[in-house]
Amino acid sequence: MSYSIEKTPDFVEVHIRGDTSGRDVLTVLEQLTKEYPRKEICDLWVLSSECVIPFGAFSTIVEKLKGAVANDFVGCKTALVVTDAFQMAQAAMYRHEAAALPFEIRVFMSRDQAVEWLKSGSGPTTRHHAAT
């Protein structure tokens, strides 16, 4: 797996490429949590077509995120951009697992739509919506 993290004025953009393990995702999350411990900025995750996160890693990822929640947690939105129907279904399963997290997650097949949603309000959110 390879990844890149870029801060933009409105959000943090993460690109994930190649074969991906749950540990790989946790490494990226650790870096984001270190930089933004209160999740005070939205994040946009762009997954390449070959990126498949193991289903078994979802609960570990969610538990790691729950453990990062502090009393002053802001919880800005997360957008996931996927490339195909399989990744969309996989992301829907992740969203179901992550329903208890204190921030909103949506899944998109278009980066432009994801960015539009993130910019539509970058404040804290706690409501979850169906995948778009």
mmCIF file of C-alpha atoms in Angstrom, residues 1-131:
data_model
loop_
_atom_site.group_PDB
_atom_site.id
_atom_site.type_symbol
_atom_site.label_atom_id
_atom_site.label_comp_id
_atom_site.label_asym_id
_atom_site.label_seq_id
_atom_site.Cartn_x
_atom_site.Cartn_y
_atom_site.Cartn_z
ATOM 1 C CA MET A 1 0.000 0.000 0.000
ATOM 2 C CA SER A 2 1.026 3.541 -0.561
ATOM 3 C CA TYR A 3 -0.740 6.642 0.610
ATOM 4 C CA SER A 4 -0.500 10.377 0.606
ATOM 5 C CA ILE A 5 -2.027 12.992 2.877
ATOM 6 C CA GLU A 6 -2.512 16.557 1.707
ATOM 7 C CA LYS A 7 -4.018 19.434 3.667
ATOM 8 C CA THR A 8 -6.262 21.714 1.639
ATOM 9 C CA PRO A 9 -7.946 24.878 2.948
ATOM 10 C CA ASP A 10 -11.213 22.993 3.546
ATOM 11 C CA PHE A 11 -10.253 19.399 4.396
ATOM 12 C CA VAL A 12 -7.502 16.797 4.576
ATOM 13 C CA GLU A 13 -7.282 14.565 1.501
ATOM 14 C CA VAL A 14 -6.010 10.999 1.840
ATOM 15 C CA HIS A 15 -5.222 8.869 -1.222
ATOM 16 C CA ILE A 16 -4.893 5.121 -0.684
ATOM 17 C CA ARG A 17 -3.334 3.024 -3.446
ATOM 18 C CA GLY A 18 -2.549 -0.666 -3.827
ATOM 19 C CA ASP A 19 -3.252 -3.664 -1.643
ATOM 20 C CA THR A 20 -4.381 -2.448 1.751
ATOM 21 C CA SER A 21 -4.542 -4.124 5.143
ATOM 22 C CA GLY A 22 -6.378 -3.023 8.247
ATOM 23 C CA ARG A 23 -3.013 -2.176 9.781
ATOM 24 C CA ASP A 24 -2.251 0.105 6.837
ATOM 25 C CA VAL A 25 -5.476 2.035 7.438
ATOM 26 C CA LEU A 26 -4.681 2.252 11.155
ATOM 27 C CA THR A 27 -1.282 3.744 10.294
ATOM 28 C CA VAL A 28 -2.970 6.501 8.292
ATOM 29 C CA LEU A 29 -5.543 7.068 11.058
ATOM 30 C CA GLU A 30 -2.773 7.341 13.655
ATOM 31 C CA GLN A 31 -1.074 10.007 11.578
ATOM 32 C CA LEU A 32 -4.342 11.947 11.143
ATOM 33 C CA THR A 33 -5.219 11.602 14.828
ATOM 34 C CA LYS A 34 -1.794 12.888 15.825
ATOM 35 C CA GLU A 35 -2.153 15.910 13.529
ATOM 36 C CA TYR A 36 -5.873 16.570 14.224
ATOM 37 C CA PRO A 37 -6.667 14.995 17.608
ATOM 38 C CA ARG A 38 -10.091 16.632 17.845
ATOM 39 C CA LYS A 39 -11.030 15.826 14.218
ATOM 40 C CA GLU A 40 -11.477 19.560 13.781
ATOM 41 C CA ILE A 41 -11.171 19.346 9.995
ATOM 42 C CA CYS A 42 -13.080 17.167 7.526
ATOM 43 C CA ASP A 43 -11.304 14.339 5.753
ATOM 44 C CA LEU A 44 -11.672 13.003 2.228
ATOM 45 C CA TRP A 45 -10.471 9.465 1.529
ATOM 46 C CA VAL A 46 -9.927 8.562 -2.138
ATOM 47 C CA LEU A 47 -9.511 4.818 -2.677
ATOM 48 C CA SER A 48 -7.843 3.472 -5.807
ATOM 49 C CA SER A 49 -9.553 0.652 -7.702
ATOM 50 C CA GLU A 50 -7.162 -1.985 -6.318
ATOM 51 C CA CYS A 51 -7.710 -0.907 -2.711
ATOM 52 C CA VAL A 52 -9.700 -3.521 -0.785
ATOM 53 C CA ILE A 53 -9.800 -3.120 2.980
ATOM 54 C CA PRO A 54 -10.467 -6.469 4.690
ATOM 55 C CA PHE A 55 -13.945 -6.671 6.208
ATOM 56 C CA GLY A 56 -12.466 -8.093 9.396
ATOM 57 C CA ALA A 57 -10.531 -4.856 9.942
ATOM 58 C CA PHE A 58 -13.653 -2.670 10.125
ATOM 59 C CA SER A 59 -14.339 -3.260 13.818
ATOM 60 C CA THR A 60 -10.678 -2.637 14.718
ATOM 61 C CA ILE A 61 -10.699 0.618 12.754
ATOM 62 C CA VAL A 62 -13.928 1.754 14.442
ATOM 63 C CA GLU A 63 -12.604 0.856 17.908
ATOM 64 C CA LYS A 64 -9.426 2.826 17.211
ATOM 65 C CA LEU A 65 -11.504 5.858 16.204
ATOM 66 C CA LYS A 66 -13.723 5.515 19.296
ATOM 67 C CA GLY A 67 -10.596 5.437 21.450
ATOM 68 C CA ALA A 68 -9.413 8.693 19.909
ATOM 69 C CA VAL A 69 -12.555 10.584 20.942
ATOM 70 C CA ALA A 70 -11.747 13.061 23.711
ATOM 71 C CA ASN A 71 -14.017 15.365 25.711
ATOM 72 C CA ASP A 72 -13.242 18.274 23.375
ATOM 73 C CA PHE A 73 -13.754 16.189 20.210
ATOM 74 C CA VAL A 74 -15.219 18.191 17.301
ATOM 75 C CA GLY A 75 -15.964 15.386 14.858
ATOM 76 C CA CYS A 76 -16.022 16.935 11.387
ATOM 77 C CA LYS A 77 -17.314 14.905 8.451
ATOM 78 C CA THR A 78 -15.618 12.093 6.557
ATOM 79 C CA ALA A 79 -16.171 11.419 2.845
ATOM 80 C CA LEU A 80 -15.072 8.243 1.108
ATOM 81 C CA VAL A 81 -14.633 8.182 -2.671
ATOM 82 C CA VAL A 82 -14.826 4.725 -4.222
ATOM 83 C CA THR A 83 -14.372 3.522 -7.796
ATOM 84 C CA ASP A 84 -16.931 0.742 -8.300
ATOM 85 C CA ALA A 85 -19.984 -1.098 -6.972
ATOM 86 C CA PHE A 86 -17.874 -3.524 -4.908
ATOM 87 C CA GLN A 87 -16.103 -0.708 -3.074
ATOM 88 C CA MET A 88 -19.467 1.036 -2.615
ATOM 89 C CA ALA A 89 -20.891 -2.097 -0.974
ATOM 90 C CA GLN A 90 -17.764 -2.481 1.137
ATOM 91 C CA ALA A 91 -17.974 1.163 2.243
ATOM 92 C CA ALA A 92 -21.664 0.708 3.114
ATOM 93 C CA MET A 93 -20.691 -2.183 5.390
ATOM 94 C CA TYR A 94 -18.019 0.002 7.008
ATOM 95 C CA ARG A 95 -20.576 2.794 7.549
ATOM 96 C CA HIS A 96 -22.876 0.298 9.272
ATOM 97 C CA GLU A 97 -20.014 -0.766 11.559
ATOM 98 C CA ALA A 98 -19.122 2.898 12.198
ATOM 99 C CA ALA A 99 -22.681 4.067 12.963
ATOM 100 C CA ALA A 100 -21.780 4.740 16.610
ATOM 101 C CA LEU A 101 -18.968 7.148 15.754
ATOM 102 C CA PRO A 102 -19.644 10.796 16.628
ATOM 103 C CA PHE A 103 -19.265 12.149 13.100
ATOM 104 C CA GLU A 104 -20.979 11.766 9.763
ATOM 105 C CA ILE A 105 -19.616 9.502 7.041
ATOM 106 C CA ARG A 106 -20.823 9.441 3.444
ATOM 107 C CA VAL A 107 -19.682 7.492 0.419
ATOM 108 C CA PHE A 108 -19.397 8.872 -3.111
ATOM 109 C CA MET A 109 -18.332 7.654 -6.537
ATOM 110 C CA SER A 110 -17.323 11.179 -7.504
ATOM 111 C CA ARG A 111 -14.611 13.250 -5.847
ATOM 112 C CA ASP A 112 -16.393 16.447 -6.909
ATOM 113 C CA GLN A 113 -19.609 15.392 -5.149
ATOM 114 C CA ALA A 114 -17.663 14.432 -2.044
ATOM 115 C CA VAL A 115 -15.878 17.797 -1.962
ATOM 116 C CA GLU A 116 -19.172 19.630 -2.467
ATOM 117 C CA TRP A 117 -20.667 17.760 0.499
ATOM 118 C CA LEU A 118 -17.639 18.419 2.713
ATOM 119 C CA LYS A 119 -17.705 22.120 1.872
ATOM 120 C CA SER A 120 -21.453 22.345 2.476
ATOM 121 C CA GLY A 121 -20.686 22.656 6.166
ATOM 122 C CA SER A 122 -17.520 21.523 7.857
ATOM 123 C CA GLY A 123 -18.750 21.789 11.413
ATOM 124 C CA PRO A 124 -19.318 18.905 13.765
ATOM 125 C CA THR A 125 -21.988 16.410 12.823
ATOM 126 C CA THR A 126 -23.482 13.422 14.561
ATOM 127 C CA ARG A 127 -26.165 12.330 12.098
ATOM 128 C CA HIS A 128 -25.570 9.473 9.656
ATOM 129 C CA HIS A 129 -27.178 9.264 6.222
ATOM 130 C CA ALA A 130 -27.466 6.521 3.656
ATOM 131 C CA ALA A 131 -24.707 6.213 1.091
#
